[in-house]
PDB file of C-alpha atoms in Angstrom:
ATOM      1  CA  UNK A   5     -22.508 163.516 112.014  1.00  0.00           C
ATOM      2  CA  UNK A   6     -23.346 160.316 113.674  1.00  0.00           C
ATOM      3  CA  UNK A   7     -26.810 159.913 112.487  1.00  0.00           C
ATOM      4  CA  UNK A   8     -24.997 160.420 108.684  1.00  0.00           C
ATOM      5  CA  UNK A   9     -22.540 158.040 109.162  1.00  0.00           C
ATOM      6  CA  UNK A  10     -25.262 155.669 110.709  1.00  0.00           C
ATOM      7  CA  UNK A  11     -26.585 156.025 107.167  1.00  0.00           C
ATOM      8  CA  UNK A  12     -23.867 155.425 105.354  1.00  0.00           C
ATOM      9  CA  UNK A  13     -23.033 152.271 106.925  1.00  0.00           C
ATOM     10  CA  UNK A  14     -26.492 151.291 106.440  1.00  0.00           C
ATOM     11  CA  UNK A  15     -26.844 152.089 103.005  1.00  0.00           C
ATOM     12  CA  UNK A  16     -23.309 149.762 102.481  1.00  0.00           C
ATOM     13  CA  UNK A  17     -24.718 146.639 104.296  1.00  0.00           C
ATOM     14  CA  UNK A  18     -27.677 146.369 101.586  1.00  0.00           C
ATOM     15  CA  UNK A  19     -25.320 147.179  98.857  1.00  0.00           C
ATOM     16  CA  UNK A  20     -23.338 144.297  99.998  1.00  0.00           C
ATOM     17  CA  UNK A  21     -26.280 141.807 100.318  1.00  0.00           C
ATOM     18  CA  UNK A  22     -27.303 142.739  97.175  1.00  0.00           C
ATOM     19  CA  UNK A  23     -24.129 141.967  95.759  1.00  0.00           C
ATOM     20  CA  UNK A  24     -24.701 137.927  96.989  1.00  0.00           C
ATOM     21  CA  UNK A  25     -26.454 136.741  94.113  1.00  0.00           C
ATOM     22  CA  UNK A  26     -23.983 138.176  91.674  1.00  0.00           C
ATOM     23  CA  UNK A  27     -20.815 137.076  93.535  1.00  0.00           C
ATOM     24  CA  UNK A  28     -22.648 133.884  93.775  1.00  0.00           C
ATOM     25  CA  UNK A  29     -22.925 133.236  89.852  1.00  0.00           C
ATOM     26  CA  UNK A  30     -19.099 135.226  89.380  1.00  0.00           C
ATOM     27  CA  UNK A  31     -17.465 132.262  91.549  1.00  0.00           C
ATOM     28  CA  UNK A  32     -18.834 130.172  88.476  1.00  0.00           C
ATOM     29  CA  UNK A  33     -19.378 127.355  91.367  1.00  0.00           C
ATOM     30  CA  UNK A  34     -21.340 124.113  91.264  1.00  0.00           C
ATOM     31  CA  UNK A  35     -21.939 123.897  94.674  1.00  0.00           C
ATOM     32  CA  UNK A  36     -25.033 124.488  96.469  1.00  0.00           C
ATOM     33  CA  UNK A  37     -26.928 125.345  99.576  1.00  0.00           C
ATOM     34  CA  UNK A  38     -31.074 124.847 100.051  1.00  0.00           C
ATOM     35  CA  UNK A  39     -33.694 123.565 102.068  1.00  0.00           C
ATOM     36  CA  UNK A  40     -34.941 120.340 101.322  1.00  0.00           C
ATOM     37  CA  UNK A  41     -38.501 119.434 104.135  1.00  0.00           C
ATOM     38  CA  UNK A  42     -37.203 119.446 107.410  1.00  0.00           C
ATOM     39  CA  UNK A  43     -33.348 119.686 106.703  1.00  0.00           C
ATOM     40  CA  UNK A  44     -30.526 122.077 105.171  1.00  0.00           C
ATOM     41  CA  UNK A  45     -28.664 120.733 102.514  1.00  0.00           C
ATOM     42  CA  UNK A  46     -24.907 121.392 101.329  1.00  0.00           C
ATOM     43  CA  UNK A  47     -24.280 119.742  97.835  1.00  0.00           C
ATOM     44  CA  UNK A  48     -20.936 119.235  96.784  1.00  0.00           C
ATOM     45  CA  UNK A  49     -21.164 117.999  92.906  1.00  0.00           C
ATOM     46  CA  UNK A  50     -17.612 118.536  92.535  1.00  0.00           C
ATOM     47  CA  UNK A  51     -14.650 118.803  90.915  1.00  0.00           C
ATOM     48  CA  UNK A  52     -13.047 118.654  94.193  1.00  0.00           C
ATOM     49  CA  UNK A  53     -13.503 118.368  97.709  1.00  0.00           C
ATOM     50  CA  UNK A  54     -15.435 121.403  99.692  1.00  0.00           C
ATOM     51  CA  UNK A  55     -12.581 122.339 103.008  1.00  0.00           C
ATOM     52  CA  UNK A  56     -13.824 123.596 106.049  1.00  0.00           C
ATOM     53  CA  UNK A  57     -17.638 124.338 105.220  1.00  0.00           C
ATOM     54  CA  UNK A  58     -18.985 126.834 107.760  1.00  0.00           C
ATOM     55  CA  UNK A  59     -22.637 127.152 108.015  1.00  0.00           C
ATOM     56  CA  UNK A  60     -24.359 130.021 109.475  1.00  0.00           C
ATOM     57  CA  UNK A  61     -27.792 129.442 110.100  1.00  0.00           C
ATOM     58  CA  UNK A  62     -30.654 131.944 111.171  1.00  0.00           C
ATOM     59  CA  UNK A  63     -34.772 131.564 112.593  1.00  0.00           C
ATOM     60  CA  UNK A  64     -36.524 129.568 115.538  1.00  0.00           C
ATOM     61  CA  UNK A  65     -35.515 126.357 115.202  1.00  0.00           C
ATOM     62  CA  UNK A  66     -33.944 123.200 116.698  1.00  0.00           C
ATOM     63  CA  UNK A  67     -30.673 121.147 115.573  1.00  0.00           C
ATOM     64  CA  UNK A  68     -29.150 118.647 117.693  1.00  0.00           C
ATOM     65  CA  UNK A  69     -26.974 118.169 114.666  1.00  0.00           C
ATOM     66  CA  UNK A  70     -22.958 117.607 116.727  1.00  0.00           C
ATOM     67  CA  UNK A  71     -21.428 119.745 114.255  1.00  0.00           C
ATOM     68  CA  UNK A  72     -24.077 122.726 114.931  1.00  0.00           C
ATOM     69  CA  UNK A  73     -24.068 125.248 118.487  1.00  0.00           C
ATOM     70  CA  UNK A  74     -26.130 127.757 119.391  1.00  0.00           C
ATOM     71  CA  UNK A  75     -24.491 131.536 119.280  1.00  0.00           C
ATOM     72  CA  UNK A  76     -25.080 134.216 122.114  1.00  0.00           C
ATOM     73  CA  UNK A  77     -26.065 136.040 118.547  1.00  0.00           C
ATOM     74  CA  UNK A  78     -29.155 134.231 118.069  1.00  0.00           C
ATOM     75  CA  UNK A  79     -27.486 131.995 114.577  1.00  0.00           C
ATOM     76  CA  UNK A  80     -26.258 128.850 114.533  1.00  0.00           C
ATOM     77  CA  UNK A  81     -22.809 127.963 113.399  1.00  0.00           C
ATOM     78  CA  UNK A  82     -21.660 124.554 111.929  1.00  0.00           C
ATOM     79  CA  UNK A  83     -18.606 123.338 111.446  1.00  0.00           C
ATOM     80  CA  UNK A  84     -19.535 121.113 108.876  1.00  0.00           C
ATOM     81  CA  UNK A  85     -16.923 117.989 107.724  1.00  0.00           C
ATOM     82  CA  UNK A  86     -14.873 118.466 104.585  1.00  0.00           C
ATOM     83  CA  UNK A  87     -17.401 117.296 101.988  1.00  0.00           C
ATOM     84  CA  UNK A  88     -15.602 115.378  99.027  1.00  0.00           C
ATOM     85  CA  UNK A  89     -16.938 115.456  95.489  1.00  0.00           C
ATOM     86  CA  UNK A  90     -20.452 113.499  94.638  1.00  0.00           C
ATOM     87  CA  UNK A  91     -20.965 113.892  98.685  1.00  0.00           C
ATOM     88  CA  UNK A  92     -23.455 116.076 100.492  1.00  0.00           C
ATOM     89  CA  UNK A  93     -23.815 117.345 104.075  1.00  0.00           C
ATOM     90  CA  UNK A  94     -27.673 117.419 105.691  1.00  0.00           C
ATOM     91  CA  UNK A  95     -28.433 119.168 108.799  1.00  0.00           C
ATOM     92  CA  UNK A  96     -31.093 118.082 110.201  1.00  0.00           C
ATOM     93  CA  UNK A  97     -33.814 120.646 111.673  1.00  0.00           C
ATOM     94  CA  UNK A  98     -35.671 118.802 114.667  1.00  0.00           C
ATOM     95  CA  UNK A  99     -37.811 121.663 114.861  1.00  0.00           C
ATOM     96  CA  UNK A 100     -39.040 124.908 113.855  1.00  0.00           C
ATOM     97  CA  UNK A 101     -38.215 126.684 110.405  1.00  0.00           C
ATOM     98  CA  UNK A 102     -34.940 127.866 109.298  1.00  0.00           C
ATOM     99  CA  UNK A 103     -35.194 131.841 107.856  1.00  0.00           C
ATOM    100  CA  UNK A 104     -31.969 132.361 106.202  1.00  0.00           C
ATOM    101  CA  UNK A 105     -28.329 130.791 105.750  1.00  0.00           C
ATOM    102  CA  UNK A 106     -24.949 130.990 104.141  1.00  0.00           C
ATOM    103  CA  UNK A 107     -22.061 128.724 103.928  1.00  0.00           C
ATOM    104  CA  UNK A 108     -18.099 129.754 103.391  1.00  0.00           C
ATOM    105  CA  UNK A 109     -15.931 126.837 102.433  1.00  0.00           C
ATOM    106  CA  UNK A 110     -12.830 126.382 100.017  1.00  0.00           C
ATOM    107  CA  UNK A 111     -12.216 124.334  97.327  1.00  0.00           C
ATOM    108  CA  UNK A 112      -8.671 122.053  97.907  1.00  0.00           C
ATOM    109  CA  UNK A 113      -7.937 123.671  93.960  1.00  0.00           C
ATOM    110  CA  UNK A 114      -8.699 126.865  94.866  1.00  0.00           C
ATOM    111  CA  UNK A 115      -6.211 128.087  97.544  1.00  0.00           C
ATOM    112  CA  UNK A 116      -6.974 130.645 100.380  1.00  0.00           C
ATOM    113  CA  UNK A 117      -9.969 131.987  97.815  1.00  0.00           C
ATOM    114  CA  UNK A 118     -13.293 131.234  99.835  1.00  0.00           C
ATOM    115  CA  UNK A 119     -16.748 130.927  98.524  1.00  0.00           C
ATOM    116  CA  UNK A 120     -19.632 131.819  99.529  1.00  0.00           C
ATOM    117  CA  UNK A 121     -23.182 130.735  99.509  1.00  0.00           C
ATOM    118  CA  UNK A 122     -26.501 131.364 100.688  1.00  0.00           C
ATOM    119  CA  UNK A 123     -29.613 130.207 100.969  1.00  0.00           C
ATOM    120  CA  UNK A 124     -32.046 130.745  97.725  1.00  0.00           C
TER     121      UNK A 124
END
């Protein structure tokens, strides 16, 4: 029974990822996350302003970024600034190569609906 549900569970966490790209594009939003050289990038084009951006950040790398700290987990976390419209956030990697990321924030519009993004 365990080993079953152990499946199960399983077989939902990679239907869920799979889901990101479609939720992604359903949100209809402008904003964006990517790498850009030695930094990650959080683009804000608008309408509004981006409220409480949380970054989660994955790989073997360095940020002495003040927003950014180290998990027990392994990821980093940022608590990034709100990021008006035209504005962008950069985190800075010092060293080493970031592997994967997402970032939750809201949109002042919005409400309590977050969105989600992660890295291409």
């Amino acid at each position: 029974m365990k080993k079953r549900f152990g499946l199960l569970a399983l077989t939902g966490i990679i239907a869920l990822a799979s889901c990101a790209p479609a939720l992604q594009t359903a949100q209809r939003e402008s904003a964006s996350l990517k790498i850009d050289g030695a930094s990650v990038v959080f683009i804000n084009p608008g309408p509004d302003t981006a409220a409480a951006p949380a970054l989660l950040l994955s790989g073997d790398f360095v940020t002495t970024d003040q927003n950014c700290r180290k998990r027990a987990s392994g990821y980093t976390g940022c608590t990034l600034p709100d990021t008006p419209a035209g504005k962008l956030y950069r985190v800075i990697i010092d060293q080493g190569q970031v592997k994967a990321g997402s970032v939750t924030f809201y949109r002042t519009s919005g409400g309590v609906r977050p969105i989600y993004l992660r890295l291409p």
